[in-house]
XYZ file of C-alpha atoms in Angstrom:
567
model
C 0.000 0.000 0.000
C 1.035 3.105 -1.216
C -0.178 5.748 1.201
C 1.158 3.179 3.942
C 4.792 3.155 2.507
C 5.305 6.932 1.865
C 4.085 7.349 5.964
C 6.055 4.796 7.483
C 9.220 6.313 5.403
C 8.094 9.493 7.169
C 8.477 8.475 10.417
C 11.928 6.560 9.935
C 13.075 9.901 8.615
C 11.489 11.569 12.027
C 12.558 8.646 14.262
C 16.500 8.067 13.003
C 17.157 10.478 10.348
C 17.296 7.756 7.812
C 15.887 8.289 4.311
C 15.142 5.041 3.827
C 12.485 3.424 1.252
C 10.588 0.314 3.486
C 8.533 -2.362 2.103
C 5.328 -3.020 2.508
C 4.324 -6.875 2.024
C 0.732 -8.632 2.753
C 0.864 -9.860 6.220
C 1.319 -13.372 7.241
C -1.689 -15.371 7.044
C -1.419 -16.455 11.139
C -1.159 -12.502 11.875
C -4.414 -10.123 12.434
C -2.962 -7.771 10.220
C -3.524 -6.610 6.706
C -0.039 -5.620 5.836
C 3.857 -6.003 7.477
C 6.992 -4.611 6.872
C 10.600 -5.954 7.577
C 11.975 -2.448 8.028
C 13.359 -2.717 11.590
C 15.269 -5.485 10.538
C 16.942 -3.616 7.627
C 18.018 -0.940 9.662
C 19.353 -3.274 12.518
C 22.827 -3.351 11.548
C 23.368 0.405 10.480
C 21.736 1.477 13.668
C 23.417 -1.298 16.235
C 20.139 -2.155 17.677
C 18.153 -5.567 18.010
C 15.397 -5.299 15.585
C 12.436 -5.671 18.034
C 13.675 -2.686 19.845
C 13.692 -0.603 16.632
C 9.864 -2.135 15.573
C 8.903 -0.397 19.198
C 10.943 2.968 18.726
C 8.724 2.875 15.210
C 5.999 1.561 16.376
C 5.549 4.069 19.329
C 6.273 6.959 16.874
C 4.104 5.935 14.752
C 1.257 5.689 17.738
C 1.788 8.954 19.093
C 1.001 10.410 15.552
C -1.487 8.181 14.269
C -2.534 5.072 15.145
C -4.085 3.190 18.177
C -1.694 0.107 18.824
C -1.430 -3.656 19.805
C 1.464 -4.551 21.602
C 2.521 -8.364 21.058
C -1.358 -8.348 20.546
C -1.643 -7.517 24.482
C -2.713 -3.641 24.970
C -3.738 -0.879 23.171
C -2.982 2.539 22.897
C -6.001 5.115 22.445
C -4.386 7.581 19.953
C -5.302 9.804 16.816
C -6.565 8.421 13.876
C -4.020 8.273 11.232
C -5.197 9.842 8.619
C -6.615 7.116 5.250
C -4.430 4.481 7.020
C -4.273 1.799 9.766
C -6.106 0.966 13.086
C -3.905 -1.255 14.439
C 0.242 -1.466 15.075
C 1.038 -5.144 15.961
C 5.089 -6.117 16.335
C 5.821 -9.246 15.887
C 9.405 -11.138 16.630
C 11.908 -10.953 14.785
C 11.170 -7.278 14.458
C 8.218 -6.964 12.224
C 6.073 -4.254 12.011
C 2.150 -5.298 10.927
C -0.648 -2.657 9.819
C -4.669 -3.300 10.345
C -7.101 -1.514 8.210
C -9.904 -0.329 9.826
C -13.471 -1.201 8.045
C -13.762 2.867 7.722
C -10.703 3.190 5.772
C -11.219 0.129 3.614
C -14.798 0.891 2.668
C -13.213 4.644 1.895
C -10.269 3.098 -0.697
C -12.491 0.542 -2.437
C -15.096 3.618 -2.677
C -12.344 6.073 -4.290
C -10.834 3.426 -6.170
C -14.184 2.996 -8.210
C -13.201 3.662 -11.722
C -10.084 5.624 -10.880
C -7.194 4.254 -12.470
C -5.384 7.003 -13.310
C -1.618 6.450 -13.150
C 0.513 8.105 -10.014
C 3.298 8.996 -12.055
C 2.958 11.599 -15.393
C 6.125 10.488 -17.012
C 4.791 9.426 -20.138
C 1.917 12.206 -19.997
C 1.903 14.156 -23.189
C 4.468 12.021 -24.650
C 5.402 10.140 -28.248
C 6.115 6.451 -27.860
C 6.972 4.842 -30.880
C 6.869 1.281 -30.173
C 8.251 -1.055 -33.102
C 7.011 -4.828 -33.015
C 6.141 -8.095 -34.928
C 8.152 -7.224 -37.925
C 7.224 -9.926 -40.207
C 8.918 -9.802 -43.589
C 7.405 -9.714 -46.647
C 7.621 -12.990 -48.895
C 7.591 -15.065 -46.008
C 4.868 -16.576 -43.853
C 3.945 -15.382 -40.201
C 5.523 -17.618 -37.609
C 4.499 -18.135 -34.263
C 7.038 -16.076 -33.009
C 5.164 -13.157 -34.808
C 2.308 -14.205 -32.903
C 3.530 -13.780 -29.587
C 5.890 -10.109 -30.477
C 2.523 -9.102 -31.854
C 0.608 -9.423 -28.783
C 3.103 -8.375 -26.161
C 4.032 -5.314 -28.261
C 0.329 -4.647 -28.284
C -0.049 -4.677 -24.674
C 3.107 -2.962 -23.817
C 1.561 -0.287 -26.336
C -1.589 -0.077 -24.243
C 0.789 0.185 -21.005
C 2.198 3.260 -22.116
C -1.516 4.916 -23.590
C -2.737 3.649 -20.092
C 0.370 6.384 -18.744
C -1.517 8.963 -21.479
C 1.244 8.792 -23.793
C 0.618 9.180 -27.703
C 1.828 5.854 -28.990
C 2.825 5.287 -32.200
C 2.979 1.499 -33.239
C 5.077 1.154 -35.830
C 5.792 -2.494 -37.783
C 9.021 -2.895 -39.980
C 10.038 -5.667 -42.721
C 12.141 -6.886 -45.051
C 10.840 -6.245 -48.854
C 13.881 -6.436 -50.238
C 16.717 -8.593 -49.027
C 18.701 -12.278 -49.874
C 15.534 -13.715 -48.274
C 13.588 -12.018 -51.282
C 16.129 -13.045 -53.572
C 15.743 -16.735 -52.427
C 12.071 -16.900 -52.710
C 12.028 -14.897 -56.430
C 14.520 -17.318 -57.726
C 11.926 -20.631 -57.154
C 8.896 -18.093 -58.197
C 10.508 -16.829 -61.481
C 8.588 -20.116 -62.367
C 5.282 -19.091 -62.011
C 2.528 -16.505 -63.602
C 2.340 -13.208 -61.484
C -1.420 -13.875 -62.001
C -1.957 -17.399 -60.368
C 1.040 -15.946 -57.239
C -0.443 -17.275 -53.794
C 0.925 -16.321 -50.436
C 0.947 -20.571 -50.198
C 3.137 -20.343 -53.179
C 5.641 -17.438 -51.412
C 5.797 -19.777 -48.445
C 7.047 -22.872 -49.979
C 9.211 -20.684 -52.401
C 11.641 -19.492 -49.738
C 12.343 -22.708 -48.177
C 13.658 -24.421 -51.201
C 15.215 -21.188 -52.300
C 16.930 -21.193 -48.799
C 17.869 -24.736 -49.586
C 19.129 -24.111 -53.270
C 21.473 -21.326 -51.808
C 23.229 -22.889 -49.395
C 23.706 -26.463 -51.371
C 24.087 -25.159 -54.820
C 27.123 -22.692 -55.457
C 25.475 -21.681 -59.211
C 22.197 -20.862 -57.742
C 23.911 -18.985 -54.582
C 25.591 -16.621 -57.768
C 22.540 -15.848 -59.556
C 20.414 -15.689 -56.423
C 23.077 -12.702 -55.211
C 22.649 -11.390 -58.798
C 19.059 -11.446 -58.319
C 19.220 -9.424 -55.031
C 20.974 -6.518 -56.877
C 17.791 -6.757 -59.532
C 15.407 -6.522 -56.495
C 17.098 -3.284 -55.300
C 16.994 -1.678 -58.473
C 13.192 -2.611 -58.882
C 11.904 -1.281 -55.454
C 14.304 1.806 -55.903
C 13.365 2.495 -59.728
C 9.673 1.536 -59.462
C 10.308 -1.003 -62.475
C 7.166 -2.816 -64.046
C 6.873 -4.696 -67.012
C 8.697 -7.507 -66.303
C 8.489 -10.945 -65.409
C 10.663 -10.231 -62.561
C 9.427 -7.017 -61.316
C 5.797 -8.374 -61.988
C 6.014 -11.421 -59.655
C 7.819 -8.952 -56.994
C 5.409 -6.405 -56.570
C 2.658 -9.273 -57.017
C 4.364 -11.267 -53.886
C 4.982 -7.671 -51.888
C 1.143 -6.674 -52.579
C 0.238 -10.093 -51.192
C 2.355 -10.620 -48.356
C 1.096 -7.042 -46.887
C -2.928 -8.156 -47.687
C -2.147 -11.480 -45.571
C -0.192 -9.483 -42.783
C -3.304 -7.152 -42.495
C -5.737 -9.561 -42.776
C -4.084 -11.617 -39.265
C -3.311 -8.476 -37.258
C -7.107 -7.785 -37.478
C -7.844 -10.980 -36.773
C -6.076 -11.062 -33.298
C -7.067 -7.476 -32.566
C -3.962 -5.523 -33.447
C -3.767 -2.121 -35.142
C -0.245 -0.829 -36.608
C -0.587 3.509 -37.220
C 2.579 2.595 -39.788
C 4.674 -0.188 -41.646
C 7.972 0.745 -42.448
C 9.435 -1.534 -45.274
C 13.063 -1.592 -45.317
C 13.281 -0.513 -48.766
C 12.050 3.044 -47.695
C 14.953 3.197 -45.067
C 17.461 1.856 -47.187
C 18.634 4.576 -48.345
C 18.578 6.750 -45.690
C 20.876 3.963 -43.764
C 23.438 3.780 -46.596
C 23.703 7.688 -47.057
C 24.122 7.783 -42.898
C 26.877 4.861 -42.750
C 28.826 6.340 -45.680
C 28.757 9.738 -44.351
C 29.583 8.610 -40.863
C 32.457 6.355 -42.744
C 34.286 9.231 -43.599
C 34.247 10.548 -40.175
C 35.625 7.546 -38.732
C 32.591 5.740 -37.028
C 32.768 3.077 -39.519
C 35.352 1.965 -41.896
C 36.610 -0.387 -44.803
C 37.496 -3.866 -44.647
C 37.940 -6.185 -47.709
C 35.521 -4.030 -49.835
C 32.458 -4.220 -47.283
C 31.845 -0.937 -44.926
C 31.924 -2.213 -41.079
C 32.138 -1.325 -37.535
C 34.540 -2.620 -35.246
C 32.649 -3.762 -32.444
C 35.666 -5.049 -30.737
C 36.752 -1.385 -29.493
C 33.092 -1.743 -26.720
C 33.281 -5.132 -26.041
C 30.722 -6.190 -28.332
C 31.302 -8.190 -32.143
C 32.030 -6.758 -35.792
C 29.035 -6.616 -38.146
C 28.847 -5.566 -41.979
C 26.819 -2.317 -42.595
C 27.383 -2.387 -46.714
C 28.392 -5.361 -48.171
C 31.894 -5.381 -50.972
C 28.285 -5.042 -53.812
C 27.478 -1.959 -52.322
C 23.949 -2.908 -50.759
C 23.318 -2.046 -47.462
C 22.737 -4.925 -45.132
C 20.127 -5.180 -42.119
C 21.970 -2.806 -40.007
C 22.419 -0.254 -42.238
C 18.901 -0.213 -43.091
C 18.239 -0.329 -39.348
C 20.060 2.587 -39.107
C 18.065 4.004 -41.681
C 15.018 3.167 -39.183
C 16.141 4.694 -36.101
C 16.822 8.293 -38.397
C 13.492 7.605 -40.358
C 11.376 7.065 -36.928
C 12.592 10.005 -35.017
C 11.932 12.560 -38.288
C 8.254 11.449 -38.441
C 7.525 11.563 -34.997
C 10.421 13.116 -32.862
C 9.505 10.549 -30.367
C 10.360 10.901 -26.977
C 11.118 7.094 -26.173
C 11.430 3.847 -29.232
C 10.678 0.759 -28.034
C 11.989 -1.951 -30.073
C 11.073 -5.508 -29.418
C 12.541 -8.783 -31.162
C 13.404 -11.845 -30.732
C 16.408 -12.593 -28.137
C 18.480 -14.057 -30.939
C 18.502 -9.870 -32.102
C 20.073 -9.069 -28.695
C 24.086 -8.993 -29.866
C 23.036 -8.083 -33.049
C 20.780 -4.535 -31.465
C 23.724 -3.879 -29.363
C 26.499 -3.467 -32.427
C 23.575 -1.021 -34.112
C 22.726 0.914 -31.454
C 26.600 1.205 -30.386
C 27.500 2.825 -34.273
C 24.678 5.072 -33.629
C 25.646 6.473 -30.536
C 28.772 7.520 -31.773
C 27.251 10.091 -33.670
C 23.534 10.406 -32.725
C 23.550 9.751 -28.698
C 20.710 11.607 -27.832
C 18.357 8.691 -30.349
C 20.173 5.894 -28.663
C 19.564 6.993 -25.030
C 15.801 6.986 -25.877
C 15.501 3.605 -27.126
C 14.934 0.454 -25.797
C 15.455 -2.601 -26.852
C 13.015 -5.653 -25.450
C 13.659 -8.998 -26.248
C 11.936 -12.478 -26.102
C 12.888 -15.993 -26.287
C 11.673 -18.519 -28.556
C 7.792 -20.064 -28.029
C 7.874 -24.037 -28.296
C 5.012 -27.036 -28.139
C 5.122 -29.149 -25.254
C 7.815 -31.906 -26.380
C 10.563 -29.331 -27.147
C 10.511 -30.152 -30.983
C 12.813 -27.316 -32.568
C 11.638 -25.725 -35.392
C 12.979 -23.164 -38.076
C 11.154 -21.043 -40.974
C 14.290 -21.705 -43.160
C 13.505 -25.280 -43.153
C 9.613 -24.856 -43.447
C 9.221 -26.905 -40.250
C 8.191 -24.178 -38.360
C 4.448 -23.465 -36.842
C 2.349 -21.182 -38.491
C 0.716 -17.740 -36.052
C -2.476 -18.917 -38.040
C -1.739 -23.012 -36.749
C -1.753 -21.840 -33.176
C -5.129 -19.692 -33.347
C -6.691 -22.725 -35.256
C -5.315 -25.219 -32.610
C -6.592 -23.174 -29.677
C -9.938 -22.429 -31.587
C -10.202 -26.600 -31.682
C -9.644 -27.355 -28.441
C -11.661 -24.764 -26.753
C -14.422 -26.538 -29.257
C -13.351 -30.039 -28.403
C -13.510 -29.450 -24.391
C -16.374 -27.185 -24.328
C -18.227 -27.029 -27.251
C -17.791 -23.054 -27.325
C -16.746 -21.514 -30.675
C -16.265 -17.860 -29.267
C -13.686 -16.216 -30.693
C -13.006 -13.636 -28.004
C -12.622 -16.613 -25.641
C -10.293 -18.823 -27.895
C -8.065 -15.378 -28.773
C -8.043 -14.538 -24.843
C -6.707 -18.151 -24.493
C -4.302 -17.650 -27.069
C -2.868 -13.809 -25.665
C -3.127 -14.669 -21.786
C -1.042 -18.224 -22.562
C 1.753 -15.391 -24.011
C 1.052 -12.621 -22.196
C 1.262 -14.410 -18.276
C 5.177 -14.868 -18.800
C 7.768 -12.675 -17.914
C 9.229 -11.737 -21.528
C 12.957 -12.719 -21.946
C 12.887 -16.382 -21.610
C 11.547 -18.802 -23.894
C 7.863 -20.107 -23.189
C 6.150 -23.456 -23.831
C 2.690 -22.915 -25.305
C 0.742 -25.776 -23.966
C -2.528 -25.669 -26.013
C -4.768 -27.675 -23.680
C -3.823 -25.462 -20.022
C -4.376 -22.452 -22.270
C -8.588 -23.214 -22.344
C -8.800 -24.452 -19.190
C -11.451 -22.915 -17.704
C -9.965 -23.572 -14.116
C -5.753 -22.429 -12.765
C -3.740 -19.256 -14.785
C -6.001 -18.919 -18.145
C -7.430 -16.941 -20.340
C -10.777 -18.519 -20.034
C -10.630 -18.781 -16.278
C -10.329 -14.771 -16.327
C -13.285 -14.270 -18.608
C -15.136 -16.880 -16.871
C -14.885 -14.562 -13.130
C -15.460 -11.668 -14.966
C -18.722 -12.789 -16.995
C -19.864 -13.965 -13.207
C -19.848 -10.278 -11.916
C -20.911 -8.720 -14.357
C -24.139 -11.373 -13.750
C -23.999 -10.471 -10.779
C -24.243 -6.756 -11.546
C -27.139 -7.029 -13.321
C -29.190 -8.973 -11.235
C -29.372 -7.514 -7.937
C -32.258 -5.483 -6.853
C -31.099 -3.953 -2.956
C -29.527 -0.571 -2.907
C -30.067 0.029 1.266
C -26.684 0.634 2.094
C -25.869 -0.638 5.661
C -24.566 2.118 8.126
C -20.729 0.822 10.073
C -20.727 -2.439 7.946
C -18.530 -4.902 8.831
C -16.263 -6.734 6.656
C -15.475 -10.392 6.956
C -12.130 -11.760 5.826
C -12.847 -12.845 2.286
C -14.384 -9.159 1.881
C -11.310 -8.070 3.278
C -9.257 -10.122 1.169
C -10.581 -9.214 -1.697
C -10.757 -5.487 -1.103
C -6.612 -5.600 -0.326
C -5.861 -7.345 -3.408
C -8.142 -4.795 -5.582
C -6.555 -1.851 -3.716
C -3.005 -3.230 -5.246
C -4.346 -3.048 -8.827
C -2.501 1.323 -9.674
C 0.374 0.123 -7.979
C 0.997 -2.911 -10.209
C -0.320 -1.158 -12.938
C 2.432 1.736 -12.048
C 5.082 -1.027 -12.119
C 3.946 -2.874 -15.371
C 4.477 0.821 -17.256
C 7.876 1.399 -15.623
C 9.109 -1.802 -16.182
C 6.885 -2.451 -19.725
C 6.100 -5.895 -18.089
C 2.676 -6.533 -19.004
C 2.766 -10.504 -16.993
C 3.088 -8.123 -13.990
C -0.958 -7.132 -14.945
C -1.246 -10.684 -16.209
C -0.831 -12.473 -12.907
C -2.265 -9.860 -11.193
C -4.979 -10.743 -12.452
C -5.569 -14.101 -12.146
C -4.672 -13.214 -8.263
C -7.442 -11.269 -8.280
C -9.949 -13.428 -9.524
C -8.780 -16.160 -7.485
C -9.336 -13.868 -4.112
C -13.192 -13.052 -6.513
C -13.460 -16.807 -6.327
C -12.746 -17.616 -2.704
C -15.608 -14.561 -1.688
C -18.101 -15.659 -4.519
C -17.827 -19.029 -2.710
C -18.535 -17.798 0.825
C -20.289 -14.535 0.603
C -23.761 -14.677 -0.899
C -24.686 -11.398 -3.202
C -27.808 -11.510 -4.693
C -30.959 -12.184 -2.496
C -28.720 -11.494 0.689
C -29.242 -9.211 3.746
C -25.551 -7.624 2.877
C -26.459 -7.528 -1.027
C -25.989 -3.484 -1.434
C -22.788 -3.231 0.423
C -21.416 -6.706 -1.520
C -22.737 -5.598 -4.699
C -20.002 -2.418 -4.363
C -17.254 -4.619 -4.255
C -18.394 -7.082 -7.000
C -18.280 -3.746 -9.402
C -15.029 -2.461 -8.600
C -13.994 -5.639 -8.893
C -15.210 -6.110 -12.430
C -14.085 -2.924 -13.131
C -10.707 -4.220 -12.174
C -10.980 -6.839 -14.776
C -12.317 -4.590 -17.418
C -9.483 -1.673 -17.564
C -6.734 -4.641 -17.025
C -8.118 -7.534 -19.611
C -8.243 -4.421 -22.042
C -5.067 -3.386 -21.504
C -3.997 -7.023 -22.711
C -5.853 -6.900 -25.401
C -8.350 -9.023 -24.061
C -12.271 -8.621 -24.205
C -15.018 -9.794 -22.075
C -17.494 -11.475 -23.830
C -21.228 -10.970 -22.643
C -21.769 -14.701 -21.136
C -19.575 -18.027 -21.440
C-alpha cells in the first residue's frame, strides 16, 4: 500500500534520520494484520540495535502520531486516527512491524478506487512512444514467433496509452533482401497472375535450400538481389521479374493485415526496409568518412571489438546495405516522423548482440536517439515436447496453426466456438510470462477454464458482471462490517494502480497478467462464501463485486483481451 509506505518512510526519517524506502508486504496469514513490513530489521545493523527494539521505537512513533496500537497483541494505545491508514500497530518477533485496516478506511479506498485508475506517475503524460514490433517480412509466412511479439508489443503499447502517452505502433520488414532473392529465384517459375501467399511460403524454403547447397544458384540468387534493389528503388514494371515482386509484396502485406485484425492488433505505420534503405546507406557512408565506420575487404563495417561487443557488416563489398544499415536508416526515419520521446523496439532474443552493435554505431554520432531507445527482447515459443523448429527449413508453426489449434480445443472441451474466448486463451497463454525467456505454449492449459487462463479470467469476470445485473437492494448498511474474504478481496483490488504503475515502468505486461488471475482467485474464494444476490448484505457486496469487475475490465483491455457478454 502506497499511502502506507510513503508514511512509514516518514516516520523513519522523524525517528532516526534515515531516508530510507521500506517495504510493505501482505501480512502473514497467522497474523491479524492486513499488511507487514521488515523495516526494523533492515536498519538493525546500520543502527546497532536488536530489531524488536527498533519495531517499538517505530511503532511508538508511529502511535503517538497516528494510530491506536497492539502490543505483542496484548494492549492498546487510544491515539489519533491516522489519517486514510491503519487501526492497528502489531510487532511481531523478529522485528516486524504489521498494519490493520480499519473497516472505515477500507470501505473509503475501495469507494475512491471505483473507476479511478489514473496512473501516479505523469512520465509518459503528453508524450510520443513509438513502439516497433512483430516485424514480419514480406515474402515469407507469419511464424508463431510473430504471434507472440505481436501481442506483447500490443499490450506494452496499451501500457504506455494507459500512462496517457501518444503511442505510435510502428511495424518494420524486409521487402527487399537475400531472403527475397531466395524466394524470387523458385517463383521466377510461375505466372504473377496465379502468385499465392501458399506459393511465397514454400518458395523461400527451397530457395533457402538451393542457396546454401548449390554454389550456381547462390551466384545468380546474389545477382538477383541486386535486380530486387533496383526494382523497389526504380519503381520497375513490365517484367516478369518485377511483376512477380510487386505481385508477392502486394500479397504478403494483404495477408499481414488480414491476421493483425484478426487477433485485434492495429499498426498507425509499416515501415518496409526498402524506404529506409537509403537513408541507412547515405548515414553509414557519411559517418564512414568521419571515422565511425570503416573499410574492410571491400564491405563498410564497424569494429565492435573497441566496446566489447562483435564486428558486423553495414554495406556489403556489392554496395547494398545490409540489415543494419537499413536499421540505421530506421532509427533516423522514426525520429523525423515523430520526434519521439522514447522507441521501443522488441525482437526476438536471438537480435540481442546483433541490437547492441547497431545501437553502439549510432551512438557515436547520434547519442541523444540511442539513449531513448529500448530494446526488449523475447525468447523462442515451443510445443510441449521441445521439438525445434525453423522457418528456413519450413518446419516451423504457423501464427495462423496456433489460433486454429486453440480455436479446436476450446471446441473439443467445451463445445464453445467464441472467438473472443479462444483469442483470450491464445494472448493470456503469451502474455502471463515474464518476456525474456523462452515459453512453452501448452494448447490444452491455455482453455482451461480452471488455474492461470485466459478462459478462467473471462469466466470470473462474466460472473460479476451477472452479478451486476441482477441484484435489486440498494439500502446501504450504516458501520458495515467486513469479513475476511471481503477483506481479502478489497486488499488485493486496492493493489491493482500500484501494479499497474510497475507494469508501465518496467513495460512488463505478466506483472498485470498475474495480477490478475490473483485477483480473480481472491473473486473466487468470496463468490464461494459470501452470498450477493438475495442477501441481507447484497448493497454493500454488490459495491465490491463492481469495482472488482471494473478491475478486470481496464486490465483484460489493456492485454488486449475482451469480455465477452456470457460463457
Amino acid at each position: 500500500m502506497q499511502e502506507l509506505r510513503e508514511i512509514l518512510k516518514k516516520v523513519i526519517l522523524e525517528s532516526f534520520g534515515i531516508d530510507f524506502e521500506p517495504e510493505i508486504t501482505p501480512a502473514p496469514e497467522n497474523i491479524d494484520a492486513d499488511y507487514s513490513s521488515n523495516v526494523a530489521l533492515k536498519l538493525a545493523k546500520d543502527l546497532h540495535k536488536n530489531p524488536m527494539e527498533i519495531a517499538e521505537e517505530l511503532s511508538e512513533h508511529f502511535v503517538r502520531r497516528f494510530a491506536r496500537s497492539h502490543r505483542y497483541g496484548a494492549r492498546s494505545l487510544e491515539a489519533p486516527r491516522w489519517s486514510q491508514c491503519s487501526q492497528n500497530v502489531l510487532i511481531t518477533p523478529p522485528g516486524f512491524i504489521n498494519f490493520k485496516l480499519s473497516d472505515e478506511i477500507l470501505n473509503e479506498k475501495i469507494s475512491g478506487l471505483s473507476e479511478n485508475f489514473e496512473i501516479s506517475s505523469d512520465e509518459f503524460s503528453g508524450k510520443t512512444v513509438v513502439c516497433e514490433f512483430s516485424d514480419p517480412n514480406p515474402f515469407k509466412v507469419l511464424h508463431v514467433g510473430h504471434l507472440y511479439t505481436s501481442v506483447v508489443g500490443d499490450s506494452i503499447s496499451r501500457l504506455f496509452e494507459y500512462a496517457g502517452a501518444k503511442v505510435v505502433r510502428a511495424n518494420f520488414g524486409g521487402d527487399v533482401g537475400l531472403h527475397v532473392a531466395k524466394t524470387m529465384y523458385i517463383l521466377k517459375q510461375k505466372n504473377p497472375a496465379e502468385l499465392t501467399i501458399e506459393d511465397i511460403a514454400r518458395c523461400y524454403v527451397e530457395g533457402t535450400a538451393v542457396y546454401e547447397d548449390d554454389e550456381g544458384a547462390k551466384a545468380e540468387i546474389t545477382e538477383l538481389n541486386k535486380e530486387i534493389y533496383k526494382i523497389n528503388a526504380e519503381n520497375i514494371h513490365g517484367t516478369l521479374i518485377s511483376d512477380l515482386y510487386w505481385k508477392g509484396r502486394e500479397l504478403s502485406y494483404e495477408y499481414f493485415k488480414d491476421f493483425y485484425a484478426r487477433i485485434g492488433v492495429e499498426f498507425d505505420k509499416f515501415y518496409p526496409e526498402s524506404t529506409v534503405a537509403g537513408l541507412g546507406l547515405s548515414k553509414v557512408l557519411e559517418e564512414l568518412e568521419k571515422g565511425v565506420y570503416e573499410k574492410s575487404e571491400g564491405a563498410v563495417i564497424f569494429d565492435g571489438e573497441k566496446y566489447g561487443l562483435h564486428t558486423r557488416v553495414f554495406i556489403n563489398k556489392e554496395g547494398v546495405p545490409t540489415y543494419e544499415a537499413k536499421d540505421v536508416g530506421l532509427i533516423f526515419k522514426k525520429y523525423d516522423d515523430y520526434h519521439f520521446d522514447k522507441s521501443v523496439v522488441i525482437t526476438g532474443s536471438e537480435q540481442l548482440e546483433y541490437m547492441k552493435v547497431v545501437l553502439k554505431s549510432v551512438e557515436q554520432y547520434a547519442p541523444e536517439l540511442v539513449s531513448k531507445t529500448s530494446h526488449l527482447t523475447h525468447g523462442l515459443v515451443k510445443l510441449p515436447g521441445n521439438v525445434k523448429m525453423s522457418s528456413r527449413k519450413g518446419n516451423f508453426l504457423k501464427a495462423v496453426d496456433v489460433l486454429e489449434m486453440v480455436a479446436d480445443e476450446l471446441k473439443n472441451e467445451y463445445n464453445s466456438e467464441d472467438t473472443k474466448v479462444s483469442l483470450a486463451a491464445t494472448k493470456y497463454a503469451f502474455l502471463k510470462y515474464k518476456m525474456g525467456g523462452d515459453i512453452i505454449f501448452d494448447v490444452k492449459e491455455s482453455v482451461k477454464m480452471t488455474g492461470c487462463s485466459g478462459p478462467y479470467l473471462l469466466y470470473s469476470a462474466v460472473r460479476a458482471k451477472k452479478i451486476l445485473n441482477n441484484f435489486n437492494n440498494e439500502k446501504n448498511i450504516e458501520n458495515y462490517a467486513y469479513n475476511i474474504y471481503e477483506r481479502n478481496l478489497i486488499k488485493k483490488i486496492l493493489e491493482y494502480k500500484n501494479v499497474l504503475d510497475e507494469a508501465v515502468v518496467e513495460m512488463a505486461p505478466h506483472k498485470l497478467a498475474n495480477y490478475l488471475y490473483e485477483v480473480s482467485q481472491e473473486f473466487s474464494r468470496f463468490y464461494e462464501n459470501c452470498p450477493v444476490v438475495g442477501s441481507n448484505e447484497e448493497a454493500e457486496r454488490v459495491k465490491l463485486v463492481k469495482v472488482y469487475y471494473n478491475v478486470m475490465e481496464h486490465g483484460l483491455n489493456i492485454l488486449g483481451i475482451e469480455i465477452p457478454e456470457e460463457m
